[in-house]
Coordinates of C-alpha atoms in Angstrom, one line a residue:
X283 CA 146.5 112.3 39.7
X284 CA 150.4 112.4 39.9
X285 CA 151.9 109.0 39.1
X286 CA 155.0 107.7 40.8
X287 CA 156.9 104.9 39.1
X288 CA 158.2 102.1 41.2
X289 CA 160.2 99.1 40.5
X290 CA 157.8 96.8 42.2
X291 CA 156.3 94.4 39.8
X292 CA 153.4 93.7 42.2
X293 CA 152.0 97.2 41.5
X294 CA 151.8 96.7 37.8
X295 CA 147.9 96.1 37.8
X296 CA 147.3 99.2 39.8
X297 CA 149.4 101.3 37.4
X298 CA 147.4 100.0 34.5
X299 CA 144.1 100.9 36.2
X300 CA 145.3 104.3 36.9
X301 CA 146.2 104.9 33.3
X302 CA 142.7 103.8 32.4
X303 CA 141.1 106.4 34.6
X304 CA 143.1 109.1 33.1
X305 CA 141.5 108.7 29.7
X306 CA 138.9 111.5 30.5
X307 CA 141.5 114.3 30.6
X308 CA 140.1 117.4 29.0
X309 CA 143.4 119.0 28.4
X310 CA 143.0 121.5 31.3
X311 CA 145.0 119.4 33.7
X312 CA 141.8 118.2 35.6
X313 CA 140.9 114.5 35.6
X314 CA 137.3 113.3 36.6
X315 CA 136.7 109.9 38.1
X316 CA 133.3 108.3 39.1
X317 CA 133.5 106.2 42.1
X318 CA 130.9 104.2 43.9
X319 CA 130.3 105.1 47.5
X320 CA 129.5 102.8 50.3
X321 CA 125.7 103.8 50.1
X322 CA 125.6 102.7 46.5
X323 CA 125.2 106.3 45.4
X324 CA 127.4 107.5 42.6
X325 CA 129.9 110.1 43.7
X326 CA 132.0 112.3 41.4
X327 CA 135.3 113.5 42.6
X328 CA 137.5 115.9 40.6
X329 CA 141.2 116.3 41.5
X330 CA 143.8 118.4 39.8
X331 CA 146.8 116.5 38.3
X332 CA 150.2 117.7 38.2
X333 CA 151.9 117.5 34.8
X334 CA 155.4 118.1 36.2
X335 CA 157.8 115.1 36.1
X336 CA 157.6 112.7 38.9
X337 CA 160.5 112.2 41.2
X338 CA 162.7 109.2 40.6
X339 CA 162.7 106.4 43.1
X340 CA 159.9 104.8 45.2
X341 CA 158.3 106.8 48.0
X342 CA 155.4 106.4 50.6
X343 CA 153.6 109.5 51.7
X344 CA 150.6 110.2 54.0
X345 CA 148.4 113.3 53.4
X346 CA 146.8 115.3 56.1
X347 CA 143.4 113.5 55.7
X348 CA 145.1 110.2 56.5
X349 CA 145.0 109.0 52.9
X350 CA 148.1 107.1 51.9
X351 CA 149.7 107.8 48.6
X352 CA 152.1 105.1 47.4
X353 CA 155.0 106.4 45.5
X354 CA 153.0 109.2 43.9
X355 CA 152.4 112.9 44.3
X356 CA 148.9 114.2 44.1
X357 CA 147.4 110.7 44.0
X358 CA 143.6 110.1 44.9
X359 CA 142.2 107.4 47.0
X360 CA 138.5 106.7 47.3
X361 CA 137.1 105.3 50.3
X362 CA 136.5 101.6 50.1
X363 CA 138.6 101.2 46.9
X364 CA 142.1 102.3 46.0
X365 CA 143.3 102.7 42.4
X366 CA 147.0 103.7 41.7
X367 CA 148.1 105.1 38.3
X368 CA 151.8 105.5 37.4
X369 CA 153.6 106.9 34.3
X370 CA 155.5 104.0 32.6
X371 CA 158.7 104.1 30.4
X372 CA 161.1 101.5 28.7
X373 CA 162.7 99.1 31.1
X374 CA 166.7 99.3 31.3
X375 CA 167.9 95.7 31.8
X376 CA 171.1 95.3 33.8
X377 CA 174.2 94.8 31.8
X378 CA 172.9 96.7 28.8
X379 CA 174.6 99.8 27.4
X380 CA 173.7 102.8 29.6
X381 CA 172.1 100.5 32.2
X382 CA 173.3 99.4 35.5
X383 CA 176.1 96.8 35.6
X384 CA 175.0 93.3 36.3
X385 CA 177.3 93.1 39.3
X386 CA 180.6 94.0 37.6
X387 CA 179.6 92.4 34.3
X388 CA 178.3 94.0 31.1
X389 CA 177.1 92.7 27.8
X390 CA 179.7 91.8 25.2
X391 CA 181.9 94.6 24.0
X392 CA 180.9 96.9 27.0
X393 CA 182.8 97.7 30.1
X394 CA 181.6 98.6 33.6
X395 CA 182.6 102.1 34.4
X396 CA 181.2 103.6 37.7
X397 CA 178.4 101.0 37.8
X398 CA 177.1 101.7 34.4
X399 CA 177.8 99.6 31.2
X400 CA 179.4 101.7 28.6
X401 CA 181.3 101.1 25.3
X402 CA 185.0 100.7 25.9
X403 CA 187.2 103.8 25.4
X404 CA 188.9 104.2 22.0
X405 CA 192.5 102.6 22.0
X406 CA 195.3 105.1 22.7
X407 CA 199.1 104.9 23.1
X408 CA 200.1 105.0 26.8
X409 CA 197.2 102.9 28.1
X410 CA 199.5 100.0 28.8
X411 CA 197.8 97.8 26.2
X412 CA 199.7 96.9 23.0
X413 CA 197.1 97.5 20.3
X414 CA 197.3 96.4 16.7
X415 CA 198.9 99.6 15.5
X416 CA 201.5 99.7 18.3
X417 CA 204.9 98.0 18.6
X418 CA 204.9 98.3 22.4
X419 CA 203.0 100.1 25.2
X420 CA 204.5 100.3 28.7
X421 CA 201.8 102.8 29.8
X422 CA 203.4 105.5 32.0
X423 CA 206.7 103.9 31.4
X424 CA 206.7 105.0 27.8
X425 CA 209.5 107.6 27.1
X426 CA 211.8 108.5 24.2
X427 CA 214.7 107.3 26.2
X428 CA 213.0 104.1 27.3
X429 CA 212.8 100.7 25.6
X430 CA 209.2 101.7 24.4
X431 CA 209.1 105.3 23.2
X432 CA 206.3 107.8 23.8
X433 CA 204.8 107.0 20.4
X434 CA 204.6 103.2 21.3
X435 CA 207.4 102.3 18.9
X436 CA 210.4 100.2 20.0
X437 CA 213.6 102.0 20.6
X438 CA 216.2 101.4 17.8
X439 CA 219.7 102.7 16.8
X440 CA 219.3 105.5 14.3
X441 CA 216.0 106.8 15.5
X442 CA 217.6 109.9 16.9
X443 CA 216.7 109.0 20.6
X444 CA 219.4 107.7 23.0
X445 CA 217.8 104.6 24.3
X446 CA 218.9 101.8 26.7
X447 CA 222.3 100.4 25.6
X448 CA 223.1 103.3 23.4
X449 CA 225.9 105.7 24.0
X450 CA 224.6 108.1 21.4
X451 CA 222.1 108.3 18.5
X452 CA 222.4 111.0 16.0
X453 CA 219.7 109.7 13.7
X454 CA 221.9 109.2 10.6
X455 CA 224.0 106.5 8.9
X456 CA 227.3 108.5 8.8
X457 CA 229.9 106.3 10.6
X458 CA 232.6 108.9 11.2
X459 CA 230.8 111.9 12.7
X460 CA 231.4 111.1 16.4
X461 CA 228.5 108.6 16.7
X462 CA 228.9 105.4 14.9
X463 CA 226.2 103.5 13.1
X464 CA 226.1 101.1 16.1
X465 CA 225.1 104.1 18.3
X466 CA 228.5 104.0 20.0
X467 CA 230.7 107.0 20.6
X468 CA 233.8 107.0 18.4
X469 CA 236.8 105.4 20.1
X470 CA 240.3 104.3 19.2
X471 CA 240.1 100.8 17.9
X472 CA 236.7 100.9 16.4
X473 CA 238.2 100.7 12.9
X474 CA 236.9 104.2 12.0
X475 CA 239.2 107.1 11.4
X476 CA 237.9 109.9 13.6
X477 CA 238.9 113.3 14.9
X478 CA 242.5 113.6 15.8
X479 CA 243.3 109.9 15.1
X480 CA 246.2 109.3 12.7
X481 CA 245.0 105.8 12.0
X482 CA 242.5 103.2 13.3
X483 CA 242.9 99.6 12.1
X484 CA 240.5 98.2 14.7
X485 CA 243.1 96.0 16.5
X486 CA 245.5 96.2 19.4
X487 CA 248.5 94.9 17.5
X488 CA 251.4 97.3 18.1
X489 CA 253.7 95.5 15.6
X490 CA 251.8 96.8 12.6
X491 CA 251.7 100.3 11.1
X492 CA 249.0 101.6 13.5
X493 CA 249.4 101.5 17.3
X494 CA 246.6 100.7 19.7
X495 CA 246.6 104.5 20.5
X496 CA 245.6 105.2 16.9
X497 CA 248.9 106.8 16.3
X498 CA 250.9 105.8 13.2
X499 CA 253.9 103.5 14.0
X500 CA 257.2 105.4 14.0
X501 CA 260.8 104.6 14.9
X502 CA 261.1 105.6 18.6
X503 CA 257.6 104.6 19.7
X504 CA 259.1 101.5 21.5
X505 CA 257.2 99.0 19.4
X506 CA 259.1 97.0 16.8
X507 CA 257.2 97.3 13.5
X508 CA 257.3 93.9 11.8
X509 CA 259.2 93.9 8.5
X510 CA 260.3 97.6 9.0
X511 CA 262.3 97.9 12.2
X512 CA 264.9 95.6 13.6
X513 CA 264.5 97.1 17.1
X514 CA 262.9 100.1 18.8
X515 CA 264.1 101.1 22.3
X516 CA 262.3 104.5 22.3
X517 CA 265.4 106.6 22.5
X518 CA 267.9 108.4 20.3
X519 CA 271.0 107.0 22.0
X520 CA 273.2 105.6 19.2
X521 CA 275.7 104.1 21.7
X522 CA 273.3 101.3 22.8
X523 CA 272.3 98.3 20.8
X524 CA 269.5 100.0 18.9
X525 CA 270.2 103.0 16.7
X526 CA 267.8 106.0 16.4
X527 CA 267.0 104.6 12.9
X528 CA 265.6 101.5 14.6
X529 CA 268.3 99.3 13.1
X530 CA 270.3 97.0 15.3
X531 CA 273.7 98.4 16.1
X532 CA 276.5 96.8 14.1
X533 CA 280.1 97.3 13.2
X534 CA 280.3 99.7 10.3
X535 CA 277.2 101.7 11.1
X536 CA 279.3 104.7 12.1
X537 CA 278.3 104.7 15.8
X538 CA 280.5 103.5 18.6
X539 CA 278.6 100.9 20.6
X540 CA 279.5 101.2 24.3
X541 CA 281.2 98.1 25.7
X542 CA 281.2 96.4 22.3
X543 CA 283.2 98.4 19.8
X544 CA 286.5 100.1 20.1
X545 CA 286.0 102.2 17.0
X546 CA 283.5 102.6 14.1
X547 CA 284.2 104.8 11.2
X548 CA 281.2 103.6 9.2
X549 CA 283.1 102.1 6.3
X550 CA 284.6 98.8 5.2
X551 CA 288.0 100.3 4.4
X552 CA 290.7 98.2 6.1
X553 CA 293.5 100.5 5.1
X554 CA 292.4 103.2 7.6
X555 CA 292.7 103.4 11.3
X556 CA 289.6 101.3 12.1
X557 CA 289.4 97.9 10.5
X558 CA 286.9 95.0 10.3
X559 CA 285.5 94.1 13.7
X560 CA 285.5 97.7 14.7
X561 CA 288.9 97.5 16.3
X562 CA 291.8 100.0 15.8
X563 CA 294.3 99.1 13.1
X564 CA 297.4 97.5 14.4
X565 CA 300.5 95.8 13.0
X566 CA 299.8 92.1 12.6
X567 CA 296.1 92.4 11.9
X568 CA 296.6 91.5 8.2
X569 CA 295.6 94.9 6.9
X570 CA 298.1 97.3 5.5
X571 CA 297.3 100.7 7.1
X572 CA 297.9 103.4 4.5
X573 CA 300.7 105.8 5.3
X574 CA 301.6 103.8 8.4
X575 CA 302.6 100.3 7.4
X576 CA 304.4 99.0 4.4
X577 CA 303.2 95.5 4.9
X578 CA 301.1 93.4 7.2
X579 CA 301.4 89.6 7.0
X580 CA 299.0 89.0 9.9
X581 CA 301.7 88.3 12.4
X582 CA 304.4 90.2 14.3
X583 CA 307.3 88.0 13.4
X584 CA 310.5 89.2 11.9
X585 CA 312.5 87.6 9.1
X586 CA 309.5 86.7 7.0
X587 CA 309.6 89.5 4.6
X588 CA 307.5 91.9 6.7
X589 CA 309.0 93.0 10.0
X590 CA 307.4 93.0 13.4
X591 CA 306.7 96.7 12.9
X592 CA 305.0 96.0 9.5
X593 CA 307.8 97.4 7.4
X594 CA 309.4 95.6 4.5
X595 CA 312.5 93.7 5.6
X596 CA 315.3 93.5 3.2
X597 CA 313.6 92.1 0.1
X598 CA 315.4 91.4 -3.0
X599 CA 315.0 90.3 -6.6
X600 CA 317.8 88.5 -8.4
X601 CA 318.6 88.7 -12.1
X602 CA 320.8 86.8 -14.6
X603 CA 320.8 85.5 -18.2
X604 CA 318.9 82.3 -18.9
X605 CA 320.9 81.6 -22.1
X606 CA 324.5 81.3 -21.0
X607 CA 325.6 84.9 -20.4
X608 CA 327.5 85.9 -17.3
X609 CA 326.4 88.4 -14.7
X610 CA 324.4 88.1 -11.4
X611 CA 322.5 91.1 -10.0
X612 CA 320.4 92.0 -6.9
X613 CA 317.6 94.5 -6.8
X614 CA 316.5 96.0 -3.4
X615 CA 312.8 96.5 -3.4
X616 CA 312.7 99.0 -0.5
X617 CA 315.3 101.3 -2.0
X618 CA 314.7 100.7 -5.7
X619 CA 318.3 100.1 -6.4
X620 CA 320.5 97.5 -8.2
X621 CA 323.8 96.0 -7.1
X622 CA 326.1 93.5 -8.8
X623 CA 326.8 90.3 -6.9
X624 CA 329.3 87.4 -7.4
X625 CA 328.9 85.3 -10.5
X626 CA 327.7 81.7 -10.1
X627 CA 330.1 78.9 -10.6
X628 CA 328.4 78.2 -13.9
X629 CA 326.2 80.0 -16.3
X630 CA 322.6 78.7 -16.6
X631 CA 320.2 78.0 -19.4
X632 CA 317.1 77.7 -17.1
X633 CA 315.0 80.0 -14.9
X634 CA 316.4 80.7 -11.4
X635 CA 314.3 80.1 -8.3
X636 CA 314.4 80.5 -4.4
X637 CA 313.0 79.2 -1.2
X638 CA 312.9 82.5 0.6
X639 CA 316.4 82.2 2.0
X640 CA 318.6 80.9 -0.8
X641 CA 318.6 81.5 -4.5
X642 CA 318.9 78.3 -6.7
X643 CA 320.5 78.1 -10.2
X644 CA 320.6 75.0 -12.5
X645 CA 324.1 75.2 -14.0
X646 CA 324.5 74.4 -17.7
X647 CA 326.9 71.8 -16.3
X648 CA 324.0 69.9 -14.7
X649 CA 324.8 71.0 -11.2
X650 CA 322.4 72.8 -8.9
X651 CA 324.0 75.7 -7.0
X652 CA 322.7 77.9 -4.1
X653 CA 323.4 81.5 -3.3
X654 CA 323.2 82.9 0.2
X655 CA 322.3 86.6 0.2
X656 CA 323.6 87.1 3.7
X657 CA 327.1 85.7 3.0
X658 CA 327.0 86.4 -0.7
X659 CA 328.4 82.9 -1.3
X660 CA 327.6 80.2 -3.8
X661 CA 327.5 76.5 -2.9
X662 CA 327.2 73.2 -4.7
X663 CA 323.9 71.5 -3.8
X664 CA 323.5 68.4 -6.0
X665 CA 323.5 67.0 -9.5
X666 CA 320.8 68.0 -11.9
X667 CA 318.5 65.6 -13.8
X668 CA 320.7 65.2 -16.9
X669 CA 322.5 66.6 -19.9
X670 CA 319.4 68.4 -21.2
X671 CA 320.2 71.2 -18.7
X672 CA 322.9 72.5 -21.1
X673 CA 320.3 73.5 -23.7
X674 CA 318.1 76.6 -23.4
X675 CA 315.7 77.3 -21.9
X676 CA 314.7 75.2 -19.0
X677 CA 311.8 75.5 -16.5
X678 CA 313.2 75.3 -12.9
X679 CA 311.1 75.7 -9.7
X680 CA 311.7 75.1 -6.0
X681 CA 309.0 73.6 -3.8
X682 CA 309.3 72.4 -0.1
X683 CA 310.1 68.8 -1.1
X684 CA 312.7 69.6 -3.7
X685 CA 312.7 70.9 -7.3
X686 CA 310.9 70.6 -10.7
X687 CA 312.7 70.8 -14.0
X688 CA 311.5 70.7 -17.6
X689 CA 313.4 71.4 -20.9
X690 CA 310.9 73.7 -22.7
X691 CA 309.2 72.1 -25.7
X692 CA 309.1 68.7 -24.0
X693 CA 306.5 66.8 -21.9
X694 CA 308.9 65.1 -19.4
X695 CA 308.6 66.8 -16.0
X696 CA 311.5 65.9 -13.7
X697 CA 311.0 66.1 -9.9
X698 CA 313.7 65.9 -7.2
X699 CA 312.2 64.4 -4.0
X700 CA 313.8 62.3 -1.3
X701 CA 317.3 62.8 -2.7
X702 CA 316.5 61.4 -6.1
X703 CA 315.3 62.6 -9.5
X704 CA 312.3 61.0 -11.3
X705 CA 309.9 62.2 -14.0
X706 CA 306.3 62.0 -15.2
X707 CA 304.6 63.1 -18.4
X708 CA 302.6 66.2 -18.9
X709 CA 299.6 66.1 -21.2
X710 CA 301.2 68.7 -23.5
X711 CA 304.6 70.2 -23.9
X712 CA 305.6 72.9 -21.4
X713 CA 307.5 76.2 -21.6
X714 CA 310.1 77.8 -19.3
X715 CA 307.5 80.1 -17.6
X716 CA 305.5 79.4 -14.4
X717 CA 305.0 79.7 -10.6
X718 CA 304.7 77.5 -7.5
X719 CA 301.6 78.4 -5.5
X720 CA 302.4 77.7 -1.9
X721 CA 298.8 78.2 -0.7
X722 CA 297.4 75.4 -2.8
X723 CA 300.5 73.2 -3.3
X724 CA 300.1 73.6 -7.1
X725 CA 302.7 74.2 -9.8
X726 CA 301.7 76.4 -12.8
X727 CA 303.6 75.9 -16.2
X728 CA 302.6 77.7 -19.4
X729 CA 302.1 75.6 -22.4
X730 CA 304.8 75.6 -25.1
X731 CA 304.1 78.4 -27.6
X732 CA 300.7 79.0 -26.2
X733 CA 299.0 81.2 -23.6
X734 CA 297.2 78.3 -21.9
X735 CA 298.7 76.5 -18.9
X736 CA 298.8 73.3 -16.9
X737 CA 298.4 72.9 -13.2
X738 CA 300.2 70.1 -11.2
X739 CA 299.3 68.9 -7.8
X740 CA 302.7 68.9 -6.1
X741 CA 301.6 66.4 -3.4
X742 CA 300.8 63.7 -6.1
X743 CA 302.8 64.9 -9.2
X744 CA 299.6 64.7 -11.3
X745 CA 298.2 67.3 -13.7
X746 CA 294.9 68.4 -12.2
X747 CA 293.9 71.1 -14.7
X748 CA 294.8 72.0 -18.3
X749 CA 293.6 75.4 -19.5
X750 CA 293.7 75.6 -23.3
X751 CA 294.4 78.9 -25.0
X752 CA 296.2 78.5 -28.3
X753 CA 297.2 82.1 -28.6
X754 CA 300.7 82.1 -30.0
X755 CA 303.0 83.8 -27.5
X756 CA 306.3 83.2 -29.2
X757 CA 309.2 81.3 -27.5
X758 CA 311.4 81.6 -25.6
X759 CA 309.1 83.8 -23.7
X760 CA 309.6 83.6 -19.9
X761 CA 306.4 85.5 -19.0
X762 CA 303.8 83.4 -17.0
X763 CA 303.1 84.1 -13.3
X764 CA 300.3 83.1 -10.9
X765 CA 298.8 85.2 -8.1
X766 CA 295.6 85.0 -6.2
X767 CA 293.5 82.8 -8.5
X768 CA 294.7 84.2 -11.8
X769 CA 297.6 83.4 -14.3
X770 CA 299.2 86.4 -16.0
X771 CA 300.9 86.0 -19.5
X772 CA 301.5 87.9 -22.7
X773 CA 302.4 87.4 -26.3
X774 CA 305.8 88.3 -27.6
X775 CA 304.8 91.9 -27.9
X776 CA 301.3 92.2 -26.4
X777 CA 299.6 93.5 -23.2
X778 CA 299.4 91.5 -20.0
X779 CA 296.5 89.1 -20.1
X780 CA 294.6 87.8 -17.0
X781 CA 293.4 84.2 -17.2
X782 CA 291.2 82.7 -14.5
X783 CA 293.1 79.8 -12.9
X784 CA 290.1 77.6 -12.7
X785 CA 288.3 78.1 -16.0
X786 CA 290.7 80.1 -18.2
X787 CA 288.4 83.1 -18.7
X788 CA 290.7 85.7 -20.2
X789 CA 290.7 89.5 -19.6
X790 CA 293.0 92.0 -21.2
X791 CA 294.4 94.2 -18.4
X792 CA 295.6 96.8 -20.9
X793 CA 299.0 97.0 -19.2
X794 CA 301.7 97.2 -21.9
X795 CA 305.3 96.4 -21.0
X796 CA 308.0 98.5 -22.7
X797 CA 310.1 95.5 -23.7
X798 CA 309.2 92.6 -25.9
X799 CA 309.9 88.9 -25.0
X800 CA 310.0 89.5 -21.2
X801 CA 310.7 87.4 -18.1
X802 CA 308.4 87.6 -15.0
X803 CA 308.0 86.5 -11.4
X804 CA 305.5 87.1 -8.5
X805 CA 306.1 88.9 -5.3
X806 CA 303.8 87.0 -2.9
X807 CA 304.2 89.6 -0.2
X808 CA 302.6 92.4 -2.2
X809 CA 301.0 90.6 -5.1
X810 CA 303.0 92.5 -7.7
X811 CA 304.3 90.9 -10.8
X812 CA 307.8 92.1 -11.8
X813 CA 308.8 92.1 -15.5
X814 CA 312.3 92.4 -17.0
X815 CA 313.2 93.3 -20.6
X816 CA 315.1 91.7 -23.4
X817 CA 317.6 92.5 -26.2
X818 CA 317.8 96.3 -26.8
X819 CA 315.5 96.8 -23.8
X820 CA 317.6 94.6 -21.6
X821 CA 317.9 97.3 -18.8
X822 CA 314.1 97.9 -18.5
X823 CA 312.6 96.8 -15.3
X824 CA 308.8 97.2 -14.5
X825 CA 306.2 96.3 -11.9
X826 CA 302.7 95.3 -12.8
X827 CA 300.0 95.7 -10.1
X828 CA 297.1 93.1 -10.5
X829 CA 294.9 95.1 -8.1
X830 CA 294.5 98.0 -10.5
X831 CA 296.2 96.7 -13.7
X832 CA 298.7 99.5 -13.5
X833 CA 302.3 99.2 -14.6
X834 CA 305.2 101.4 -13.5
X835 CA 308.9 101.5 -14.5
X836 CA 311.5 101.0 -11.8
X837 CA 315.3 101.7 -11.7
X838 CA 317.1 100.3 -14.8
X839 CA 319.2 97.1 -14.3
X840 CA 322.5 96.1 -15.8
X841 CA 322.1 95.1 -19.4
X842 CA 321.1 91.4 -19.6
X843 CA 320.2 91.3 -23.2
X844 CA 320.1 87.5 -23.8
X845 CA 316.9 86.0 -22.3
X846 CA 316.8 87.3 -18.8
X847 CA 315.4 85.4 -15.8
X848 CA 314.4 86.9 -12.4
X849 CA 313.3 85.5 -9.1
X850 CA 311.6 87.5 -6.3
X851 CA 312.8 86.3 -2.9
X852 CA 309.9 84.7 -1.1
X853 CA 309.0 85.1 2.5
X854 CA 310.7 82.3 4.4

C-alpha cells in the first residue's frame, strides 16, 4: 500500500489503521491483508506496495476499477470497508525555524525570509544598521568621501580621506606641508609659513612687519609700518613729502621738496648758500655767508656797523692811556691800520667808552668829554661825579640812560641818570675792567684784585649776581670783557679764562696774549675780544676769538706804555 500524507487531522485514525495492517511485511515489498467479505467468508488479498517516496501534498485519485484512493499511490480499498494507511513524520509548526512563517511573524530571534522562518543574517557593514562594532552605517551611502566611510567609521580630519567640509586630508600631523592639521589648504593668513610666503602672522594688519599678502613689510609697499616708517607713498620720488627711505620730507634731508623748499643742501651749516628753513642765503638773514658777506646783522640797514650789503662799515677802535699820558689813536678794523687823532682836552685816568656814535672820556679834571669820529672834534658834555676821577684807574661805562663810574678798589658805584649823579654800594670792591651787556641790560665789573665779577641790573641799579673767584689777577689790570653768556679775564701774565656768566664755571681757553697787564674790550658785531699791551709791549695789539679760542696779532699801535685803555665802537 502506498501511503500519501495529508494535512487533514480528520484522517488521522485511518492512517493509524493503515500502519497497523502493514505489520505483516515480509521484506519483499508485498503486504498481505485479510478482509471479511460481504458473505462472511474470509478473503485474502495481496497487493504490492511501492517503497518509493510519496509525493508531497494532498491528492484524490480514482483507479480504473472505480476504487477511490485518497491522497495515496497504490492504496487498497476492500469492498464494504475502507482502511487508509499513510507514512507519518515530525510536524513543522508555523513560526518555527525552517517552518512556514506564521503570517509574517516568526519565533523570537528569527526573521521571515521568502515565507520561511530563518535565523537573521550575520551583521555586516553596509546593511544600513549601526551595529555594536560600527560608528555609523548609511548602507549604500557609505563611501570614503562621505560622512560615513565604507568601513562604517566616521569621517575625521587626518584619516587620509577627503570628507565633507575638508579641503584636503593628507593623513599626517605636519602643519606646513600644503595641507594643514585642520584639513584646510595652506593659505596666506593661516599663521603657517608655507611655500613662497615670506611671512605669515595670521592677521590682516598691514602696519606690522608682515603684510596681508604674506610679504615682509618694506619701504615702498604703500603701508606705513608702525614704529619704523614715518610715511610710505609707494614711490621713489624724493621731491614729494615722503622720501624713498619712508621718512617724511624735511628741511635738511638733502632733497628739494617741490613747492615747499627753495634749496636743501642736507646740512645745518648756515654759512653756505642754503640756510636754515631751506631758503637761499641772503644779506639780512642773520647768517654770515662765507666768502660773500663780512657781516650779517639780520637787517639791511646801513650805519649800524654792518651795511645793507652785509659788509663792514667803517668800524673803529680807539686807544689812549688810562694813567695820564697823552695821545689818542684810531684803529680801522676793515683795513687793519692805525691813525693818530686829535688829543682830548684833558688826559684821563679811567677807561674810555662809547655809544656807537661818540667816544666818551672822563677827564682827570672831572669833566666828561665826547669825541665825534666824523668831525674828529672833542666836546664838553658835563661834569663828572667828583675829585676821585683824578686818581688812577677808574671804571667808566656808557649805557642808554647815562654813565657808570667807580674808582677801582672802592665799593661806591656812581651812576649818571636824569642829568644827575648818584651812587649805590657794591657788595665788594670793583676794578677798572668790565662791559655793558645791551641784550640783557646788565653791567659787568670785575672784582678788585680777583677774577670773579659782579653783575648789575641797569634798570634798577642793583647787584643781581656775584661770581666769586679769588684768583689774584694783579691790579691795575684792565682785562675783563663779557660776550654771549661768558666773562673773559686773565691774571697779570696768564692765559685768557672763560667764566660762565651765570654760575662762574671756569675754563682755560689756552689763548696766551703776548703782553702782560693788558686792557680789553668786546666787539659785539663779531664777538671778538680785542687786547692791547702794556709797558715794553705797549705797541702789541691782538684779537681773541671766543668761537675757537684762537688769538691773532694785528697791526702794531703807537706806543702807549702806561696802562692803555681801548673801546670798540658799538653798532649805533
